[in-house]
Amino acid sequence: MAHAIRIHANGGPEVMKWEEVEVGDPGPGQIRIKASAAGLNYIDTYHRSGLYKLPLPLILGQEGAGTVTAVGANVSDIKVGDRVAYASSPLGSYAEERLMQADRCVVLPAGISDQQAAAMMLKGMTTEYLLRRTYKVQPGETILFHAAAGGVGLIFGQWAKALGATVIGTVGSEDKAKLAKAHGYDHVINYRTENFVERVKEITKGEGVPVVYDGVGKDTWDGSLDCLRPLGLMVSFGNASGAVPPFAVGTLATKGSLYVTRPTLVTYTAKRTDLVNSANALFDVVKAGKVKIETPQTYALKDAARAHADLEARKTTGSTLLLP
């Protein structure tokens, strides 16, 4: 038996229970993993609260790393003893041990630790597709990213800077502003004391930006559209402040024939080839020192409820790990 964080009903952090669970042997196409660490992500709170509905009971967590202890039939490219990481369904990374689909895991190369991997797979591959595929950021472009001191934000700032972009970020405190500045952002706007739309227009000399990356949602939606130049792209990839309310599509015409997309990591890594390529691109920038992965917060896995509460209260910065 192993322990895991499981929920039997949707709700706040209090619904998360530390329970014994049966792991079992891997079936065809599966591997069993002894966990080294699980990553904490905002999407985990959506699964817990029921914003994203999933069958219950449910072991939370979609990102983790560990060592393979058993391999099922029809698995050829992963073996017992390999260090692996993942950031996809099926959920279940908040556990000491688990079964996982082998084709959703990648073998970790030398130079990438288990804790680094657990802290960066979901956030880093999200950054990869945002910067390299949703909108291909070019050297010299000025771009806007909301929640610059968050888990995706700190990776994004460094990677965007390595691509030669001028990066504007928004934050909610002066401490977070300093953190973002240290992670690649050229301009940091504290939205509690400044109007981010006015500041973006000032920075871009009235032109606006070609792309806005917005993982905040409801609170920043209208302002984000106003930061775009004509034919600009609004990338809405999260709902930290709540879901974006319905809006009239004609608004996009009046604001300059804008484009909108709502991408997900699931779609961008659905094919095994895309998953491996995205992970390898992430590993390459980390090993090259262009992106540094830090974990300012760690919690014992059994204390995951406290980690969720701190995340939702915006008390965390960067990546957070849950350690078995």
CSV table of C-alpha atoms in Angstrom, one decimal:
chain,number,residue,atom,x,y,z
A,1,MET,CA,0.0,0.0,0.0
A,2,ALA,CA,1.1,3.6,-0.6
A,3,HIS,CA,-0.3,6.9,0.6
A,4,ALA,CA,-1.9,9.5,-1.7
A,5,ILE,CA,-3.9,12.7,-1.5
A,6,ARG,CA,-7.4,11.8,-2.6
A,7,ILE,CA,-10.7,13.7,-2.8
A,8,HIS,CA,-14.2,12.2,-2.5
A,9,ALA,CA,-16.1,15.4,-3.1
A,10,ASN,CA,-15.3,18.7,-4.8
A,11,GLY,CA,-14.6,21.8,-2.7
A,12,GLY,CA,-11.9,23.7,-1.0
A,13,PRO,CA,-8.5,22.4,0.2
A,14,GLU,CA,-10.3,20.8,3.2
A,15,VAL,CA,-11.6,18.0,0.9
A,16,MET,CA,-8.1,16.7,0.3
A,17,LYS,CA,-7.4,13.5,2.4
A,18,TRP,CA,-4.2,11.6,3.0
A,19,GLU,CA,-5.2,8.0,2.5
A,20,GLU,CA,-3.8,4.6,1.8
A,21,VAL,CA,-4.3,3.4,-1.7
A,22,GLU,CA,-3.6,0.1,-3.6
A,23,VAL,CA,-1.2,0.6,-6.5
A,24,GLY,CA,-1.0,-2.8,-8.1
A,25,ASP,CA,1.1,-4.1,-11.0
A,26,PRO,CA,1.4,-2.2,-14.3
A,27,GLY,CA,-0.8,-3.5,-17.2
A,28,PRO,CA,0.0,-3.4,-20.9
A,29,GLY,CA,1.6,-0.1,-21.8
A,30,GLN,CA,1.9,1.0,-18.2
A,31,ILE,CA,4.8,1.6,-15.8
A,32,ARG,CA,4.9,1.8,-12.0
A,33,ILE,CA,6.7,4.8,-10.6
A,34,LYS,CA,8.1,5.4,-7.1
A,35,ALA,CA,7.6,9.2,-6.7
A,36,SER,CA,10.5,11.6,-6.0
A,37,ALA,CA,8.3,14.7,-6.2
A,38,ALA,CA,5.1,16.1,-7.5
A,39,GLY,CA,4.6,19.5,-9.0
A,40,LEU,CA,1.9,21.9,-7.8
A,41,ASN,CA,-0.1,23.6,-10.6
A,42,TYR,CA,-3.1,25.9,-10.6
A,43,ILE,CA,-5.0,23.4,-12.7
A,44,ASP,CA,-4.9,21.1,-9.7
A,45,THR,CA,-7.2,23.5,-7.9
A,46,TYR,CA,-9.6,23.4,-10.8
A,47,HIS,CA,-9.8,19.6,-10.5
A,48,ARG,CA,-10.2,19.8,-6.8
A,49,SER,CA,-12.9,22.5,-6.8
A,50,GLY,CA,-14.9,20.9,-9.7
A,51,LEU,CA,-14.3,23.8,-12.1
A,52,TYR,CA,-13.0,21.1,-14.4
A,53,LYS,CA,-15.3,18.1,-13.6
A,54,LEU,CA,-13.8,14.7,-13.2
A,55,PRO,CA,-15.1,11.4,-11.8
A,56,LEU,CA,-14.7,10.9,-8.1
A,57,PRO,CA,-13.0,9.7,-5.9
A,58,LEU,CA,-9.8,11.2,-7.5
A,59,ILE,CA,-6.1,11.3,-6.7
A,60,LEU,CA,-5.0,14.8,-7.6
A,61,GLY,CA,-1.9,15.9,-9.5
A,62,GLN,CA,-0.8,15.9,-13.1
A,63,GLU,CA,2.9,16.5,-12.9
A,64,GLY,CA,5.6,14.4,-11.3
A,65,ALA,CA,8.9,12.6,-11.4
A,66,GLY,CA,10.4,9.4,-10.0
A,67,THR,CA,12.0,6.0,-10.7
A,68,VAL,CA,10.4,3.2,-12.6
A,69,THR,CA,10.0,0.1,-10.4
A,70,ALA,CA,8.0,-2.1,-12.8
A,71,VAL,CA,7.2,-2.2,-16.5
A,72,GLY,CA,4.1,-3.8,-18.1
A,73,ALA,CA,3.8,-5.6,-21.4
A,74,ASN,CA,4.4,-3.7,-24.7
A,75,VAL,CA,6.7,-1.1,-23.1
A,76,SER,CA,9.9,-1.0,-25.1
A,77,ASP,CA,11.5,2.5,-24.5
A,78,ILE,CA,11.4,2.7,-20.7
A,79,LYS,CA,12.9,0.1,-18.3
A,80,VAL,CA,13.1,-0.5,-14.6
A,81,GLY,CA,15.5,1.9,-12.9
A,82,ASP,CA,14.9,4.8,-15.4
A,83,ARG,CA,14.2,8.2,-14.0
A,84,VAL,CA,11.1,9.6,-15.7
A,85,ALA,CA,8.8,12.6,-15.6
A,86,TYR,CA,5.4,13.5,-16.9
A,87,ALA,CA,2.8,16.3,-17.0
A,88,SER,CA,-0.4,14.8,-18.3
A,89,SER,CA,-3.5,12.7,-17.6
A,90,PRO,CA,-4.4,10.4,-16.1
A,91,LEU,CA,-4.1,12.3,-12.8
A,92,GLY,CA,-2.5,10.8,-9.8
A,93,SER,CA,0.9,12.4,-9.1
A,94,TYR,CA,0.0,13.3,-5.5
A,95,ALA,CA,1.0,9.8,-4.4
A,96,GLU,CA,4.0,7.9,-3.1
A,97,GLU,CA,3.7,5.4,-5.9
A,98,ARG,CA,1.5,5.2,-9.0
A,99,LEU,CA,0.8,3.6,-12.3
A,100,MET,CA,1.3,5.7,-15.4
A,101,GLN,CA,0.9,5.3,-19.1
A,102,ALA,CA,4.4,4.8,-20.5
A,103,ASP,CA,3.8,6.8,-23.6
A,104,ARG,CA,3.0,9.9,-21.5
A,105,CYS,CA,6.3,9.8,-19.7
A,106,VAL,CA,9.8,10.9,-20.8
A,107,VAL,CA,13.1,9.5,-19.6
A,108,LEU,CA,15.1,12.2,-17.8
A,109,PRO,CA,18.6,12.9,-19.2
A,110,ALA,CA,21.7,13.3,-17.1
A,111,GLY,CA,21.9,16.9,-15.9
A,112,ILE,CA,18.2,17.2,-15.1
A,113,SER,CA,17.3,16.2,-11.5
A,114,ASP,CA,14.0,14.6,-10.4
A,115,GLN,CA,13.1,17.7,-8.5
A,116,GLN,CA,13.8,20.0,-11.4
A,117,ALA,CA,11.7,17.8,-13.6
A,118,ALA,CA,8.7,17.7,-11.2
A,119,ALA,CA,8.9,21.5,-10.9
A,120,MET,CA,9.0,22.3,-14.6
A,121,MET,CA,7.4,19.7,-16.8
A,122,LEU,CA,3.9,21.1,-17.0
A,123,LYS,CA,5.0,24.8,-16.7
A,124,GLY,CA,8.0,24.4,-18.9
A,125,MET,CA,6.2,22.5,-21.7
A,126,THR,CA,3.4,25.1,-21.5
A,127,THR,CA,6.0,27.8,-22.0
A,128,GLU,CA,7.5,25.9,-24.9
A,129,TYR,CA,4.2,25.7,-26.9
A,130,LEU,CA,3.2,29.3,-26.0
A,131,LEU,CA,6.5,30.8,-27.2
A,132,ARG,CA,7.4,28.4,-30.1
A,133,ARG,CA,4.1,27.2,-31.4
A,134,THR,CA,0.9,29.2,-30.4
A,135,TYR,CA,2.7,32.4,-31.4
A,136,LYS,CA,6.3,32.1,-32.7
A,137,VAL,CA,8.0,34.9,-30.8
A,138,GLN,CA,10.7,36.6,-32.9
A,139,PRO,CA,13.8,38.5,-31.7
A,140,GLY,CA,13.0,42.2,-31.1
A,141,GLU,CA,9.3,41.7,-30.5
A,142,THR,CA,7.7,43.2,-27.4
A,143,ILE,CA,5.3,40.8,-25.7
A,144,LEU,CA,3.1,40.8,-22.6
A,145,PHE,CA,2.7,38.0,-20.0
A,146,HIS,CA,0.4,38.2,-17.0
A,147,ALA,CA,1.4,36.7,-13.5
A,148,ALA,CA,5.0,37.0,-14.3
A,149,ALA,CA,6.2,35.8,-10.9
A,150,GLY,CA,4.1,32.6,-11.1
A,151,GLY,CA,5.3,29.1,-12.0
A,152,VAL,CA,4.9,29.5,-15.7
A,153,GLY,CA,5.8,33.2,-15.6
A,154,LEU,CA,9.3,32.7,-14.2
A,155,ILE,CA,10.2,30.1,-16.8
A,156,PHE,CA,8.5,32.2,-19.6
A,157,GLY,CA,10.5,35.3,-18.8
A,158,GLN,CA,13.8,33.6,-19.0
A,159,TRP,CA,13.0,31.6,-22.2
A,160,ALA,CA,11.4,34.7,-24.0
A,161,LYS,CA,14.5,36.7,-23.1
A,162,ALA,CA,16.7,34.0,-24.6
A,163,LEU,CA,14.7,34.2,-27.8
A,164,GLY,CA,15.6,37.9,-28.0
A,165,ALA,CA,12.2,39.3,-27.1
A,166,THR,CA,11.5,42.4,-25.0
A,167,VAL,CA,9.2,41.0,-22.2
A,168,ILE,CA,6.6,42.9,-20.2
A,169,GLY,CA,5.2,41.2,-17.2
A,170,THR,CA,2.4,42.0,-14.6
A,171,VAL,CA,2.6,41.2,-10.9
A,172,GLY,CA,0.6,42.0,-7.8
A,173,SER,CA,3.4,43.2,-5.4
A,174,GLU,CA,6.8,44.8,-5.3
A,175,ASP,CA,8.4,41.6,-4.1
A,176,LYS,CA,7.0,39.8,-7.1
A,177,ALA,CA,8.2,42.6,-9.3
A,178,LYS,CA,11.8,42.2,-8.1
A,179,LEU,CA,11.5,38.4,-8.7
A,180,ALA,CA,10.2,38.9,-12.3
A,181,LYS,CA,12.9,41.4,-13.0
A,182,ALA,CA,15.5,38.8,-12.0
A,183,HIS,CA,14.0,36.3,-14.4
A,184,GLY,CA,14.1,38.0,-17.8
A,185,TYR,CA,11.4,40.6,-17.7
A,186,ASP,CA,12.5,44.0,-19.1
A,187,HIS,CA,9.4,45.9,-17.8
A,188,VAL,CA,7.3,44.8,-14.8
A,189,ILE,CA,4.0,46.4,-14.0
A,190,ASN,CA,2.4,46.2,-10.5
A,191,TYR,CA,-1.3,46.1,-11.5
A,192,ARG,CA,-2.2,47.0,-7.9
A,193,THR,CA,-0.6,50.5,-8.3
A,194,GLU,CA,-0.5,51.0,-12.0
A,195,ASN,CA,-2.9,50.7,-15.0
A,196,PHE,CA,-1.3,47.9,-17.0
A,197,VAL,CA,-3.0,49.0,-20.3
A,198,GLU,CA,-1.7,52.5,-20.0
A,199,ARG,CA,1.8,51.3,-19.1
A,200,VAL,CA,1.9,48.8,-22.0
A,201,LYS,CA,0.9,51.6,-24.4
A,202,GLU,CA,3.6,53.8,-22.9
A,203,ILE,CA,6.3,51.1,-23.3
A,204,THR,CA,5.3,50.4,-26.9
A,205,LYS,CA,4.9,54.1,-27.8
A,206,GLY,CA,1.2,53.6,-28.4
A,207,GLU,CA,1.5,50.6,-30.8
A,208,GLY,CA,0.5,47.8,-28.4
A,209,VAL,CA,1.9,44.3,-28.5
A,210,PRO,CA,1.5,41.5,-31.1
A,211,VAL,CA,0.6,38.9,-28.5
A,212,VAL,CA,-0.7,38.8,-24.9
A,213,TYR,CA,-0.3,35.6,-22.8
A,214,ASP,CA,-3.0,35.6,-20.2
A,215,GLY,CA,-3.3,32.8,-17.6
A,216,VAL,CA,-5.3,35.1,-15.2
A,217,GLY,CA,-8.6,35.1,-17.0
A,218,LYS,CA,-11.6,37.2,-15.9
A,219,ASP,CA,-9.7,40.1,-14.1
A,220,THR,CA,-7.4,40.8,-17.0
A,221,TRP,CA,-9.4,39.9,-20.1
A,222,ASP,CA,-10.7,43.3,-21.2
A,223,GLY,CA,-7.4,45.0,-20.4
A,224,SER,CA,-5.5,42.4,-22.3
A,225,LEU,CA,-7.5,43.0,-25.5
A,226,ASP,CA,-6.8,46.7,-25.2
A,227,CYS,CA,-3.0,46.0,-25.0
A,228,LEU,CA,-3.0,44.4,-28.5
A,229,ARG,CA,-2.1,46.1,-31.7
A,230,PRO,CA,-4.3,45.5,-34.7
A,231,LEU,CA,-4.3,41.9,-35.8
A,232,GLY,CA,-2.8,40.9,-32.5
A,233,LEU,CA,-3.3,37.5,-30.8
A,234,MET,CA,-4.9,37.1,-27.4
A,235,VAL,CA,-3.7,33.8,-25.9
A,236,SER,CA,-6.0,32.9,-23.0
A,237,PHE,CA,-4.4,29.8,-21.3
A,238,GLY,CA,-5.7,29.9,-17.7
A,239,ASN,CA,-8.4,31.2,-15.3
A,240,ALA,CA,-6.6,32.0,-12.0
A,241,SER,CA,-9.1,34.8,-11.3
A,242,GLY,CA,-12.1,32.9,-12.7
A,243,ALA,CA,-13.3,32.0,-16.1
A,244,VAL,CA,-13.5,34.6,-18.8
A,245,PRO,CA,-17.2,35.7,-19.1
A,246,PRO,CA,-19.1,35.4,-22.4
A,247,PHE,CA,-18.2,38.2,-24.8
A,248,ALA,CA,-19.4,39.5,-28.2
A,249,VAL,CA,-17.2,38.2,-30.9
A,250,GLY,CA,-17.7,41.6,-32.7
A,251,THR,CA,-15.5,43.1,-30.0
A,252,LEU,CA,-12.5,41.6,-31.7
A,253,ALA,CA,-13.4,43.6,-34.8
A,254,THR,CA,-13.8,46.9,-33.0
A,255,LYS,CA,-10.5,46.5,-31.3
A,256,GLY,CA,-8.5,45.9,-34.4
A,257,SER,CA,-9.4,42.6,-36.1
A,258,LEU,CA,-7.9,40.6,-33.2
A,259,TYR,CA,-7.4,36.9,-32.9
A,260,VAL,CA,-8.1,34.8,-29.8
A,261,THR,CA,-7.0,31.2,-28.9
A,262,ARG,CA,-7.6,29.0,-25.9
A,263,PRO,CA,-4.8,26.5,-26.0
A,264,THR,CA,-4.0,23.6,-23.7
A,265,LEU,CA,-0.9,21.5,-23.1
A,266,VAL,CA,-3.1,18.4,-23.6
A,267,THR,CA,-3.6,19.3,-27.3
A,268,TYR,CA,-0.1,20.4,-27.9
A,269,THR,CA,1.4,17.2,-26.5
A,270,ALA,CA,-1.3,14.8,-27.6
A,271,LYS,CA,1.1,13.1,-30.1
A,272,ARG,CA,4.0,11.2,-28.6
A,273,THR,CA,6.4,12.9,-31.0
A,274,ASP,CA,5.2,16.4,-29.9
A,275,LEU,CA,5.5,15.4,-26.2
A,276,VAL,CA,9.1,14.2,-26.6
A,277,ASN,CA,10.1,17.2,-28.7
A,278,SER,CA,8.6,19.6,-26.2
A,279,ALA,CA,10.3,18.0,-23.3
A,280,ASN,CA,13.6,17.8,-25.1
A,281,ALA,CA,13.4,21.5,-26.0
A,282,LEU,CA,12.8,22.3,-22.3
A,283,PHE,CA,15.7,20.1,-21.2
A,284,ASP,CA,18.0,21.8,-23.7
A,285,VAL,CA,17.3,25.3,-22.4
A,286,VAL,CA,17.7,24.2,-18.8
A,287,LYS,CA,20.9,22.3,-19.4
A,288,ALA,CA,22.3,25.3,-21.4
A,289,GLY,CA,21.6,27.6,-18.4
A,290,LYS,CA,19.2,29.8,-20.3
A,291,VAL,CA,16.4,28.8,-18.0
A,292,LYS,CA,16.9,28.2,-14.3
A,293,ILE,CA,14.4,26.1,-12.4
A,294,GLU,CA,13.9,27.2,-8.8
A,295,THR,CA,11.5,25.8,-6.2
A,296,PRO,CA,11.0,28.6,-3.6
A,297,GLN,CA,8.4,26.4,-1.8
A,298,THR,CA,8.3,22.8,-0.9
A,299,TYR,CA,5.7,21.0,1.2
A,300,ALA,CA,5.4,17.5,2.4
A,301,LEU,CA,3.0,15.6,0.2
A,302,LYS,CA,0.7,15.0,3.1
A,303,ASP,CA,0.4,18.8,3.5
A,304,ALA,CA,-0.9,19.3,0.0
A,305,ALA,CA,-4.0,21.0,1.3
A,306,ARG,CA,-1.9,23.8,2.9
A,307,ALA,CA,0.0,24.1,-0.4
A,308,HIS,CA,-3.3,24.6,-2.3
A,309,ALA,CA,-4.5,27.2,0.2
A,310,ASP,CA,-1.3,29.1,-0.2
A,311,LEU,CA,-1.4,28.9,-4.0
A,312,GLU,CA,-4.9,30.2,-4.2
A,313,ALA,CA,-4.1,33.0,-1.7
A,314,ARG,CA,-1.2,34.0,-4.1
A,315,LYS,CA,1.3,33.5,-1.3
A,316,THR,CA,3.6,31.4,-3.6
A,317,THR,CA,6.0,32.4,-6.3
A,318,GLY,CA,7.6,30.3,-9.1
A,319,SER,CA,7.4,26.5,-8.8
A,320,THR,CA,6.2,24.5,-5.8
A,321,LEU,CA,7.0,20.9,-5.0
A,322,LEU,CA,5.2,18.3,-2.9
A,323,LEU,CA,7.6,15.7,-1.5
A,324,PRO,CA,6.6,12.2,-0.5
